[in-house]
């Protein structure tokens, strides 16, 4: 079973700061997902990637397959970015997803 | 309206009671999943279904059962609830085997 580690577990930032959340995994994967969970519980899929880099608005996700590592970056952070960010890795199918424990991000105004 | 709807949003029940959590989707996806989230743990897969006639156990299926009544509906049942089934439950869908998941808003279940 893949081991998924996220760091940091908790992160507090000031509005406008550049944020980086890291995810490392132990076994080769077919895809990596980044999810966002807001207070109140709902989960939204941000990115799914298997190589390189993807960008959506102020969010950037990168993955290094050789190093078994992915990062989620948030530029010009805003209080509405406050959420739990979850990394999940796929062994070839969604039913083989292994989820990290999440990183709690708090962005203060 | 949400693409993936879970009902109820919150439920408190007593040990031994039978509980059903319902999930319906308007995305037209064949694949549906039930997950459980506990504090300090990652999401864990309870059951998944690839179509109406296909039901599969996930990582933690003991104490749970499911029913896929239609392509759009996937229900999770706790036949006899116990306190360690207190958790946040999520339904999710996807259109392909390895594609982004679409989650419902979750059901917070408390078993006393």
PDB file of N, CA, C and O in Angstrom, chain B residues 6-85:
ATOM      1  N   UNK B   6     -26.050  14.513  -1.160  1.00  0.00           N
ATOM      2  CA  UNK B   6     -26.125  13.519  -0.083  1.00  0.00           C
ATOM      3  C   UNK B   6     -27.208  13.925   0.910  1.00  0.00           C
ATOM      4  O   UNK B   6     -27.331  15.093   1.266  1.00  0.00           O
ATOM      5  N   UNK B   7     -27.971  12.942   1.355  1.00  0.00           N
ATOM      6  CA  UNK B   7     -28.947  13.172   2.410  1.00  0.00           C
ATOM      7  C   UNK B   7     -28.889  12.049   3.418  1.00  0.00           C
ATOM      8  O   UNK B   7     -28.648  10.884   3.047  1.00  0.00           O
ATOM      9  N   UNK B   8     -29.061  12.347   4.710  1.00  0.00           N
ATOM     10  CA  UNK B   8     -29.149  13.686   5.285  1.00  0.00           C
ATOM     11  C   UNK B   8     -27.779  14.340   5.395  1.00  0.00           C
ATOM     12  O   UNK B   8     -26.780  13.700   5.132  1.00  0.00           O
ATOM     13  N   UNK B   9     -27.739  15.608   5.766  1.00  0.00           N
ATOM     14  CA  UNK B   9     -26.447  16.277   5.987  1.00  0.00           C
ATOM     15  C   UNK B   9     -25.881  15.926   7.362  1.00  0.00           C
ATOM     16  O   UNK B   9     -24.672  15.829   7.542  1.00  0.00           O
ATOM     17  N   UNK B  10     -26.778  15.758   8.312  1.00  0.00           N
ATOM     18  CA  UNK B  10     -26.393  15.394   9.671  1.00  0.00           C
ATOM     19  C   UNK B  10     -27.383  14.367  10.192  1.00  0.00           C
ATOM     20  O   UNK B  10     -28.572  14.446   9.899  1.00  0.00           O
ATOM     21  N   UNK B  11     -26.848  13.409  10.996  1.00  0.00           N
ATOM     22  CA  UNK B  11     -27.733  12.405  11.578  1.00  0.00           C
ATOM     23  C   UNK B  11     -27.137  11.953  12.894  1.00  0.00           C
ATOM     24  O   UNK B  11     -25.945  11.643  12.980  1.00  0.00           O
ATOM     25  N   UNK B  12     -27.979  11.940  13.904  1.00  0.00           N
ATOM     26  CA  UNK B  12     -27.577  11.375  15.197  1.00  0.00           C
ATOM     27  C   UNK B  12     -28.454  10.160  15.432  1.00  0.00           C
ATOM     28  O   UNK B  12     -29.687  10.254  15.307  1.00  0.00           O
ATOM     29  N   UNK B  13     -27.850   9.054  15.777  1.00  0.00           N
ATOM     30  CA  UNK B  13     -28.623   7.838  15.986  1.00  0.00           C
ATOM     31  C   UNK B  13     -28.044   7.053  17.156  1.00  0.00           C
ATOM     32  O   UNK B  13     -26.966   7.380  17.661  1.00  0.00           O
ATOM     33  N   UNK B  14     -28.771   6.039  17.565  1.00  0.00           N
ATOM     34  CA  UNK B  14     -28.326   5.251  18.710  1.00  0.00           C
ATOM     35  C   UNK B  14     -27.721   3.927  18.255  1.00  0.00           C
ATOM     36  O   UNK B  14     -28.035   3.404  17.170  1.00  0.00           O
ATOM     37  N   UNK B  15     -26.885   3.385  19.083  1.00  0.00           N
ATOM     38  CA  UNK B  15     -26.274   2.087  18.826  1.00  0.00           C
ATOM     39  C   UNK B  15     -27.346   1.043  18.536  1.00  0.00           C
ATOM     40  O   UNK B  15     -28.367   0.978  19.227  1.00  0.00           O
ATOM     41  N   UNK B  16     -27.104   0.258  17.478  1.00  0.00           N
ATOM     42  CA  UNK B  16     -28.020  -0.808  17.111  1.00  0.00           C
ATOM     43  C   UNK B  16     -29.053  -0.438  16.072  1.00  0.00           C
ATOM     44  O   UNK B  16     -29.694  -1.317  15.488  1.00  0.00           O
ATOM     45  N   UNK B  17     -29.225   0.835  15.816  1.00  0.00           N
ATOM     46  CA  UNK B  17     -30.211   1.270  14.829  1.00  0.00           C
ATOM     47  C   UNK B  17     -29.689   1.057  13.411  1.00  0.00           C
ATOM     48  O   UNK B  17     -28.488   1.081  13.154  1.00  0.00           O
ATOM     49  N   UNK B  18     -30.634   0.850  12.485  1.00  0.00           N
ATOM     50  CA  UNK B  18     -30.283   0.768  11.069  1.00  0.00           C
ATOM     51  C   UNK B  18     -30.377   2.159  10.460  1.00  0.00           C
ATOM     52  O   UNK B  18     -31.351   2.887  10.673  1.00  0.00           O
ATOM     53  N   UNK B  19     -29.357   2.510   9.699  1.00  0.00           N
ATOM     54  CA  UNK B  19     -29.277   3.845   9.115  1.00  0.00           C
ATOM     55  C   UNK B  19     -28.993   3.725   7.623  1.00  0.00           C
ATOM     56  O   UNK B  19     -28.216   2.873   7.203  1.00  0.00           O
ATOM     57  N   UNK B  20     -29.627   4.581   6.835  1.00  0.00           N
ATOM     58  CA  UNK B  20     -29.320   4.634   5.413  1.00  0.00           C
ATOM     59  C   UNK B  20     -28.904   6.051   5.039  1.00  0.00           C
ATOM     60  O   UNK B  20     -29.599   7.013   5.366  1.00  0.00           O
ATOM     61  N   UNK B  21     -27.787   6.147   4.360  1.00  0.00           N
ATOM     62  CA  UNK B  21     -27.320   7.418   3.804  1.00  0.00           C
ATOM     63  C   UNK B  21     -27.506   7.347   2.295  1.00  0.00           C
ATOM     64  O   UNK B  21     -27.141   6.360   1.670  1.00  0.00           O
ATOM     65  N   UNK B  22     -28.048   8.413   1.748  1.00  0.00           N
ATOM     66  CA  UNK B  22     -28.378   8.374   0.328  1.00  0.00           C
ATOM     67  C   UNK B  22     -27.523   9.341  -0.480  1.00  0.00           C
ATOM     68  O   UNK B  22     -27.096  10.388   0.009  1.00  0.00           O
ATOM     69  N   UNK B  23     -27.274   8.955  -1.707  1.00  0.00           N
ATOM     70  CA  UNK B  23     -26.477   9.757  -2.622  1.00  0.00           C
ATOM     71  C   UNK B  23     -27.134   9.714  -3.991  1.00  0.00           C
ATOM     72  O   UNK B  23     -27.440   8.626  -4.506  1.00  0.00           O
ATOM     73  N   UNK B  24     -27.319  10.884  -4.566  1.00  0.00           N
ATOM     74  CA  UNK B  24     -27.826  10.934  -5.929  1.00  0.00           C
ATOM     75  C   UNK B  24     -26.988  11.918  -6.729  1.00  0.00           C
ATOM     76  O   UNK B  24     -26.440  12.874  -6.187  1.00  0.00           O
ATOM     77  N   UNK B  25     -26.864  11.654  -8.029  1.00  0.00           N
ATOM     78  CA  UNK B  25     -26.013  12.496  -8.869  1.00  0.00           C
ATOM     79  C   UNK B  25     -26.701  12.802 -10.203  1.00  0.00           C
ATOM     80  O   UNK B  25     -27.473  12.000 -10.711  1.00  0.00           O
ATOM     81  N   UNK B  26     -26.388  13.974 -10.703  1.00  0.00           N
ATOM     82  CA  UNK B  26     -26.940  14.403 -12.000  1.00  0.00           C
ATOM     83  C   UNK B  26     -25.848  14.500 -13.052  1.00  0.00           C
ATOM     84  O   UNK B  26     -26.048  15.085 -14.114  1.00  0.00           O
ATOM     85  N   UNK B  27     -24.676  13.959 -12.768  1.00  0.00           N
ATOM     86  CA  UNK B  27     -23.540  14.093 -13.685  1.00  0.00           C
ATOM     87  C   UNK B  27     -23.547  13.017 -14.768  1.00  0.00           C
ATOM     88  O   UNK B  27     -22.756  13.098 -15.693  1.00  0.00           O
ATOM     89  N   UNK B  28     -24.371  12.002 -14.613  1.00  0.00           N
ATOM     90  CA  UNK B  28     -24.385  10.939 -15.603  1.00  0.00           C
ATOM     91  C   UNK B  28     -23.191  10.006 -15.508  1.00  0.00           C
ATOM     92  O   UNK B  28     -22.881   9.289 -16.459  1.00  0.00           O
ATOM     93  N   UNK B  29     -22.515  10.002 -14.380  1.00  0.00           N
ATOM     94  CA  UNK B  29     -21.338   9.150 -14.208  1.00  0.00           C
ATOM     95  C   UNK B  29     -21.740   7.725 -13.833  1.00  0.00           C
ATOM     96  O   UNK B  29     -22.679   7.518 -13.072  1.00  0.00           O
ATOM     97  N   UNK B  30     -20.982   6.779 -14.362  1.00  0.00           N
ATOM     98  CA  UNK B  30     -21.242   5.381 -14.021  1.00  0.00           C
ATOM     99  C   UNK B  30     -20.626   4.982 -12.684  1.00  0.00           C
ATOM    100  O   UNK B  30     -21.152   4.155 -11.957  1.00  0.00           O
ATOM    101  N   UNK B  31     -19.493   5.590 -12.351  1.00  0.00           N
ATOM    102  CA  UNK B  31     -18.736   5.155 -11.173  1.00  0.00           C
ATOM    103  C   UNK B  31     -19.111   5.983  -9.956  1.00  0.00           C
ATOM    104  O   UNK B  31     -19.091   7.216  -9.988  1.00  0.00           O
ATOM    105  N   UNK B  32     -19.454   5.269  -8.868  1.00  0.00           N
ATOM    106  CA  UNK B  32     -19.816   5.935  -7.619  1.00  0.00           C
ATOM    107  C   UNK B  32     -19.089   5.265  -6.469  1.00  0.00           C
ATOM    108  O   UNK B  32     -18.796   4.059  -6.514  1.00  0.00           O
ATOM    109  N   UNK B  33     -18.797   6.067  -5.451  1.00  0.00           N
ATOM    110  CA  UNK B  33     -17.952   5.621  -4.339  1.00  0.00           C
ATOM    111  C   UNK B  33     -18.538   6.132  -3.023  1.00  0.00           C
ATOM    112  O   UNK B  33     -19.115   7.222  -2.976  1.00  0.00           O
ATOM    113  N   UNK B  34     -18.323   5.365  -1.967  1.00  0.00           N
ATOM    114  CA  UNK B  34     -18.597   5.844  -0.613  1.00  0.00           C
ATOM    115  C   UNK B  34     -17.287   5.828   0.169  1.00  0.00           C
ATOM    116  O   UNK B  34     -16.585   4.815   0.204  1.00  0.00           O
ATOM    117  N   UNK B  35     -16.993   6.985   0.805  1.00  0.00           N
ATOM    118  CA  UNK B  35     -15.803   7.138   1.628  1.00  0.00           C
ATOM    119  C   UNK B  35     -16.203   7.518   3.047  1.00  0.00           C
ATOM    120  O   UNK B  35     -17.248   8.119   3.284  1.00  0.00           O
ATOM    121  N   UNK B  36     -15.284   7.246   3.933  1.00  0.00           N
ATOM    122  CA  UNK B  36     -15.439   7.655   5.321  1.00  0.00           C
ATOM    123  C   UNK B  36     -14.226   8.508   5.691  1.00  0.00           C
ATOM    124  O   UNK B  36     -13.081   8.188   5.314  1.00  0.00           O
ATOM    125  N   UNK B  37     -14.470   9.605   6.440  1.00  0.00           N
ATOM    126  CA  UNK B  37     -13.383  10.478   6.892  1.00  0.00           C
ATOM    127  C   UNK B  37     -13.426  10.578   8.408  1.00  0.00           C
ATOM    128  O   UNK B  37     -14.461  10.941   8.977  1.00  0.00           O
ATOM    129  N   UNK B  38     -12.308  10.267   9.043  1.00  0.00           N
ATOM    130  CA  UNK B  38     -12.160  10.377  10.490  1.00  0.00           C
ATOM    131  C   UNK B  38     -11.066  11.387  10.794  1.00  0.00           C
ATOM    132  O   UNK B  38     -10.084  11.480  10.035  1.00  0.00           O
ATOM    133  N   UNK B  39     -11.174  12.105  11.903  1.00  0.00           N
ATOM    134  CA  UNK B  39     -10.140  13.087  12.266  1.00  0.00           C
ATOM    135  C   UNK B  39      -8.767  12.433  12.325  1.00  0.00           C
ATOM    136  O   UNK B  39      -8.599  11.361  12.902  1.00  0.00           O
ATOM    137  N   UNK B  40      -7.783  13.078  11.701  1.00  0.00           N
ATOM    138  CA  UNK B  40      -6.418  12.564  11.746  1.00  0.00           C
ATOM    139  C   UNK B  40      -6.127  11.423  10.792  1.00  0.00           C
ATOM    140  O   UNK B  40      -5.003  10.932  10.725  1.00  0.00           O
ATOM    141  N   UNK B  41      -7.143  11.011  10.020  1.00  0.00           N
ATOM    142  CA  UNK B  41      -6.942   9.941   9.043  1.00  0.00           C
ATOM    143  C   UNK B  41      -7.312  10.436   7.657  1.00  0.00           C
ATOM    144  O   UNK B  41      -8.125  11.350   7.519  1.00  0.00           O
ATOM    145  N   UNK B  42      -6.733   9.804   6.636  1.00  0.00           N
ATOM    146  CA  UNK B  42      -7.164  10.116   5.277  1.00  0.00           C
ATOM    147  C   UNK B  42      -8.505   9.479   4.975  1.00  0.00           C
ATOM    148  O   UNK B  42      -8.974   8.600   5.698  1.00  0.00           O
ATOM    149  N   UNK B  43      -9.131   9.926   3.904  1.00  0.00           N
ATOM    150  CA  UNK B  43     -10.369   9.302   3.447  1.00  0.00           C
ATOM    151  C   UNK B  43     -10.120   7.818   3.165  1.00  0.00           C
ATOM    152  O   UNK B  43      -9.085   7.447   2.617  1.00  0.00           O
ATOM    153  N   UNK B  44     -11.095   7.009   3.533  1.00  0.00           N
ATOM    154  CA  UNK B  44     -10.984   5.567   3.283  1.00  0.00           C
ATOM    155  C   UNK B  44     -12.216   5.084   2.533  1.00  0.00           C
ATOM    156  O   UNK B  44     -13.341   5.489   2.840  1.00  0.00           O
ATOM    157  N   UNK B  45     -11.972   4.193   1.572  1.00  0.00           N
ATOM    158  CA  UNK B  45     -13.023   3.713   0.678  1.00  0.00           C
ATOM    159  C   UNK B  45     -13.818   2.594   1.350  1.00  0.00           C
ATOM    160  O   UNK B  45     -13.246   1.610   1.818  1.00  0.00           O
ATOM    161  N   UNK B  46     -15.152   2.740   1.341  1.00  0.00           N
ATOM    162  CA  UNK B  46     -16.019   1.735   1.950  1.00  0.00           C
ATOM    163  C   UNK B  46     -16.528   0.767   0.885  1.00  0.00           C
ATOM    164  O   UNK B  46     -16.368  -0.443   0.994  1.00  0.00           O
ATOM    165  N   UNK B  47     -17.158   1.302  -0.155  1.00  0.00           N
ATOM    166  CA  UNK B  47     -17.664   0.528  -1.283  1.00  0.00           C
ATOM    167  C   UNK B  47     -17.561   1.374  -2.538  1.00  0.00           C
ATOM    168  O   UNK B  47     -17.563   2.594  -2.475  1.00  0.00           O
ATOM    169  N   UNK B  48     -17.527   0.685  -3.682  1.00  0.00           N
ATOM    170  CA  UNK B  48     -17.595   1.392  -4.946  1.00  0.00           C
ATOM    171  C   UNK B  48     -18.395   0.575  -5.949  1.00  0.00           C
ATOM    172  O   UNK B  48     -18.532  -0.644  -5.812  1.00  0.00           O
ATOM    173  N   UNK B  49     -18.891   1.287  -6.955  1.00  0.00           N
ATOM    174  CA  UNK B  49     -19.750   0.661  -7.957  1.00  0.00           C
ATOM    175  C   UNK B  49     -19.406   1.231  -9.321  1.00  0.00           C
ATOM    176  O   UNK B  49     -19.333   2.455  -9.477  1.00  0.00           O
ATOM    177  N   UNK B  50     -19.202   0.371 -10.294  1.00  0.00           N
ATOM    178  CA  UNK B  50     -18.871   0.830 -11.638  1.00  0.00           C
ATOM    179  C   UNK B  50     -20.111   0.932 -12.530  1.00  0.00           C
ATOM    180  O   UNK B  50     -20.076   1.586 -13.563  1.00  0.00           O
ATOM    181  N   UNK B  51     -21.159   0.219 -12.185  1.00  0.00           N
ATOM    182  CA  UNK B  51     -22.441   0.412 -12.820  1.00  0.00           C
ATOM    183  C   UNK B  51     -23.495  -0.264 -11.947  1.00  0.00           C
ATOM    184  O   UNK B  51     -23.176  -0.787 -10.885  1.00  0.00           O
ATOM    185  N   UNK B  52     -24.737  -0.247 -12.377  1.00  0.00           N
ATOM    186  CA  UNK B  52     -25.843  -0.704 -11.543  1.00  0.00           C
ATOM    187  C   UNK B  52     -25.650  -2.155 -11.094  1.00  0.00           C
ATOM    188  O   UNK B  52     -26.032  -2.530  -9.989  1.00  0.00           O
ATOM    189  N   UNK B  53     -25.031  -2.968 -11.922  1.00  0.00           N
ATOM    190  CA  UNK B  53     -24.894  -4.390 -11.584  1.00  0.00           C
ATOM    191  C   UNK B  53     -23.540  -4.726 -10.984  1.00  0.00           C
ATOM    192  O   UNK B  53     -23.218  -5.909 -10.790  1.00  0.00           O
ATOM    193  N   UNK B  54     -22.745  -3.713 -10.686  1.00  0.00           N
ATOM    194  CA  UNK B  54     -21.375  -3.955 -10.217  1.00  0.00           C
ATOM    195  C   UNK B  54     -21.143  -3.248  -8.888  1.00  0.00           C
ATOM    196  O   UNK B  54     -21.137  -2.010  -8.823  1.00  0.00           O
ATOM    197  N   UNK B  55     -20.987  -4.041  -7.822  1.00  0.00           N
ATOM    198  CA  UNK B  55     -20.741  -3.508  -6.487  1.00  0.00           C
ATOM    199  C   UNK B  55     -19.476  -4.173  -5.958  1.00  0.00           C
ATOM    200  O   UNK B  55     -19.326  -5.402  -6.068  1.00  0.00           O
ATOM    201  N   UNK B  56     -18.595  -3.370  -5.371  1.00  0.00           N
ATOM    202  CA  UNK B  56     -17.332  -3.917  -4.888  1.00  0.00           C
ATOM    203  C   UNK B  56     -17.011  -3.384  -3.503  1.00  0.00           C
ATOM    204  O   UNK B  56     -17.266  -2.216  -3.206  1.00  0.00           O
ATOM    205  N   UNK B  57     -16.416  -4.251  -2.685  1.00  0.00           N
ATOM    206  CA  UNK B  57     -15.997  -3.820  -1.360  1.00  0.00           C
ATOM    207  C   UNK B  57     -14.728  -2.993  -1.468  1.00  0.00           C
ATOM    208  O   UNK B  57     -13.854  -3.269  -2.285  1.00  0.00           O
ATOM    209  N   UNK B  58     -14.638  -2.019  -0.599  1.00  0.00           N
ATOM    210  CA  UNK B  58     -13.430  -1.222  -0.493  1.00  0.00           C
ATOM    211  C   UNK B  58     -12.600  -1.659   0.686  1.00  0.00           C
ATOM    212  O   UNK B  58     -12.703  -2.786   1.168  1.00  0.00           O
ATOM    213  N   UNK B  59     -11.808  -0.736   1.155  1.00  0.00           N
ATOM    214  CA  UNK B  59     -10.863  -1.000   2.232  1.00  0.00           C
ATOM    215  C   UNK B  59     -11.514  -1.350   3.557  1.00  0.00           C
ATOM    216  O   UNK B  59     -11.013  -2.173   4.330  1.00  0.00           O
ATOM    217  N   UNK B  60     -12.675  -0.753   3.862  1.00  0.00           N
ATOM    218  CA  UNK B  60     -13.288  -0.890   5.184  1.00  0.00           C
ATOM    219  C   UNK B  60     -14.785  -1.170   5.080  1.00  0.00           C
ATOM    220  O   UNK B  60     -15.599  -0.423   5.587  1.00  0.00           O
ATOM    221  N   UNK B  61     -15.181  -2.248   4.453  1.00  0.00           N
ATOM    222  CA  UNK B  61     -16.586  -2.519   4.180  1.00  0.00           C
ATOM    223  C   UNK B  61     -17.328  -3.200   5.335  1.00  0.00           C
ATOM    224  O   UNK B  61     -18.571  -3.219   5.346  1.00  0.00           O
ATOM    225  N   UNK B  62     -16.615  -3.762   6.296  1.00  0.00           N
ATOM    226  CA  UNK B  62     -17.283  -4.483   7.383  1.00  0.00           C
ATOM    227  C   UNK B  62     -18.236  -3.564   8.138  1.00  0.00           C
ATOM    228  O   UNK B  62     -17.867  -2.468   8.543  1.00  0.00           O
ATOM    229  N   UNK B  63     -19.478  -4.038   8.337  1.00  0.00           N
ATOM    230  CA  UNK B  63     -20.473  -3.256   9.060  1.00  0.00           C
ATOM    231  C   UNK B  63     -21.304  -2.361   8.170  1.00  0.00           C
ATOM    232  O   UNK B  63     -22.221  -1.694   8.641  1.00  0.00           O
ATOM    233  N   UNK B  64     -20.998  -2.366   6.871  1.00  0.00           N
ATOM    234  CA  UNK B  64     -21.705  -1.531   5.898  1.00  0.00           C
ATOM    235  C   UNK B  64     -22.244  -2.384   4.758  1.00  0.00           C
ATOM    236  O   UNK B  64     -21.717  -3.450   4.471  1.00  0.00           O
ATOM    237  N   UNK B  65     -23.289  -1.889   4.111  1.00  0.00           N
ATOM    238  CA  UNK B  65     -23.760  -2.477   2.867  1.00  0.00           C
ATOM    239  C   UNK B  65     -24.211  -1.341   1.958  1.00  0.00           C
ATOM    240  O   UNK B  65     -24.404  -0.212   2.417  1.00  0.00           O
ATOM    241  N   UNK B  66     -24.318  -1.628   0.672  1.00  0.00           N
ATOM    242  CA  UNK B  66     -24.718  -0.596  -0.281  1.00  0.00           C
ATOM    243  C   UNK B  66     -25.766  -1.147  -1.231  1.00  0.00           C
ATOM    244  O   UNK B  66     -25.924  -2.355  -1.385  1.00  0.00           O
ATOM    245  N   UNK B  67     -26.425  -0.213  -1.894  1.00  0.00           N
ATOM    246  CA  UNK B  67     -27.396  -0.539  -2.924  1.00  0.00           C
ATOM    247  C   UNK B  67     -27.263   0.484  -4.036  1.00  0.00           C
ATOM    248  O   UNK B  67     -27.254   1.685  -3.775  1.00  0.00           O
ATOM    249  N   UNK B  68     -27.167  -0.005  -5.286  1.00  0.00           N
ATOM    250  CA  UNK B  68     -27.133   0.897  -6.436  1.00  0.00           C
ATOM    251  C   UNK B  68     -28.485   0.747  -7.140  1.00  0.00           C
ATOM    252  O   UNK B  68     -28.690  -0.119  -7.978  1.00  0.00           O
ATOM    253  N   UNK B  69     -29.374   1.658  -6.775  1.00  0.00           N
ATOM    254  CA  UNK B  69     -30.757   1.517  -7.236  1.00  0.00           C
ATOM    255  C   UNK B  69     -30.927   1.917  -8.697  1.00  0.00           C
ATOM    256  O   UNK B  69     -31.848   1.466  -9.375  1.00  0.00           O
ATOM    257  N   UNK B  70     -30.037   2.794  -9.148  1.00  0.00           N
ATOM    258  CA  UNK B  70     -30.083   3.292 -10.518  1.00  0.00           C
ATOM    259  C   UNK B  70     -28.709   3.889 -10.797  1.00  0.00           C
ATOM    260  O   UNK B  70     -27.893   4.022  -9.888  1.00  0.00           O
ATOM    261  N   UNK B  71     -28.468   4.265 -12.032  1.00  0.00           N
ATOM    262  CA  UNK B  71     -27.170   4.873 -12.329  1.00  0.00           C
ATOM    263  C   UNK B  71     -26.935   6.080 -11.437  1.00  0.00           C
ATOM    264  O   UNK B  71     -25.808   6.341 -11.004  1.00  0.00           O
ATOM    265  N   UNK B  72     -27.990   6.804 -11.115  1.00  0.00           N
ATOM    266  CA  UNK B  72     -27.839   8.059 -10.392  1.00  0.00           C
ATOM    267  C   UNK B  72     -27.892   7.908  -8.877  1.00  0.00           C
ATOM    268  O   UNK B  72     -27.679   8.882  -8.170  1.00  0.00           O
ATOM    269  N   UNK B  73     -28.185   6.726  -8.357  1.00  0.00           N
ATOM    270  CA  UNK B  73     -28.426   6.587  -6.919  1.00  0.00           C
ATOM    271  C   UNK B  73     -27.602   5.461  -6.311  1.00  0.00           C
ATOM    272  O   UNK B  73     -27.611   4.328  -6.807  1.00  0.00           O
ATOM    273  N   UNK B  74     -26.928   5.798  -5.208  1.00  0.00           N
ATOM    274  CA  UNK B  74     -26.058   4.832  -4.535  1.00  0.00           C
ATOM    275  C   UNK B  74     -26.213   5.064  -3.036  1.00  0.00           C
ATOM    276  O   UNK B  74     -25.828   6.117  -2.529  1.00  0.00           O
ATOM    277  N   UNK B  75     -26.776   4.100  -2.328  1.00  0.00           N
ATOM    278  CA  UNK B  75     -27.077   4.268  -0.903  1.00  0.00           C
ATOM    279  C   UNK B  75     -26.147   3.427  -0.051  1.00  0.00           C
ATOM    280  O   UNK B  75     -25.777   2.314  -0.431  1.00  0.00           O
ATOM    281  N   UNK B  76     -25.814   3.948   1.091  1.00  0.00           N
ATOM    282  CA  UNK B  76     -24.958   3.252   2.058  1.00  0.00           C
ATOM    283  C   UNK B  76     -25.790   2.958   3.297  1.00  0.00           C
ATOM    284  O   UNK B  76     -26.449   3.860   3.826  1.00  0.00           O
ATOM    285  N   UNK B  77     -25.761   1.720   3.768  1.00  0.00           N
ATOM    286  CA  UNK B  77     -26.515   1.343   4.965  1.00  0.00           C
ATOM    287  C   UNK B  77     -25.589   0.838   6.054  1.00  0.00           C
ATOM    288  O   UNK B  77     -24.604   0.140   5.782  1.00  0.00           O
ATOM    289  N   UNK B  78     -25.946   1.208   7.272  1.00  0.00           N
ATOM    290  CA  UNK B  78     -25.321   0.641   8.455  1.00  0.00           C
ATOM    291  C   UNK B  78     -26.401  -0.215   9.088  1.00  0.00           C
ATOM    292  O   UNK B  78     -27.412   0.308   9.572  1.00  0.00           O
ATOM    293  N   UNK B  79     -26.254  -1.521   9.045  1.00  0.00           N
ATOM    294  CA  UNK B  79     -27.312  -2.426   9.481  1.00  0.00           C
ATOM    295  C   UNK B  79     -27.578  -2.313  10.975  1.00  0.00           C
ATOM    296  O   UNK B  79     -28.711  -2.371  11.427  1.00  0.00           O
ATOM    297  N   UNK B  80     -26.512  -2.157  11.742  1.00  0.00           N
ATOM    298  CA  UNK B  80     -26.632  -2.028  13.186  1.00  0.00           C
ATOM    299  C   UNK B  80     -25.510  -1.093  13.635  1.00  0.00           C
ATOM    300  O   UNK B  80     -24.383  -1.519  13.850  1.00  0.00           O
ATOM    301  N   UNK B  81     -25.845   0.192  13.725  1.00  0.00           N
ATOM    302  CA  UNK B  81     -24.815   1.209  13.941  1.00  0.00           C
ATOM    303  C   UNK B  81     -24.108   1.020  15.284  1.00  0.00           C
ATOM    304  O   UNK B  81     -24.712   0.626  16.291  1.00  0.00           O
ATOM    305  N   UNK B  82     -22.809   1.314  15.269  1.00  0.00           N
ATOM    306  CA  UNK B  82     -22.010   1.275  16.491  1.00  0.00           C
ATOM    307  C   UNK B  82     -21.248   2.598  16.608  1.00  0.00           C
ATOM    308  O   UNK B  82     -21.014   3.275  15.590  1.00  0.00           O
ATOM    309  N   UNK B  83     -20.864   2.980  17.835  1.00  0.00           N
ATOM    310  CA  UNK B  83     -20.226   4.292  18.029  1.00  0.00           C
ATOM    311  C   UNK B  83     -18.983   4.526  17.169  1.00  0.00           C
ATOM    312  O   UNK B  83     -18.740   5.661  16.753  1.00  0.00           O
ATOM    313  N   UNK B  84     -18.190   3.491  16.868  1.00  0.00           N
ATOM    314  CA  UNK B  84     -16.980   3.776  16.071  1.00  0.00           C
ATOM    315  C   UNK B  84     -17.282   3.975  14.586  1.00  0.00           C
ATOM    316  O   UNK B  84     -16.359   4.168  13.787  1.00  0.00           O
ATOM    317  N   UNK B  85     -18.563   3.973  14.236  1.00  0.00           N
ATOM    318  CA  UNK B  85     -18.962   4.382  12.887  1.00  0.00           C
ATOM    319  C   UNK B  85     -19.311   5.867  12.832  1.00  0.00           C
ATOM    320  O   UNK B  85     -19.720   6.383  11.784  1.00  0.00           O
TER     321      UNK B  85
END
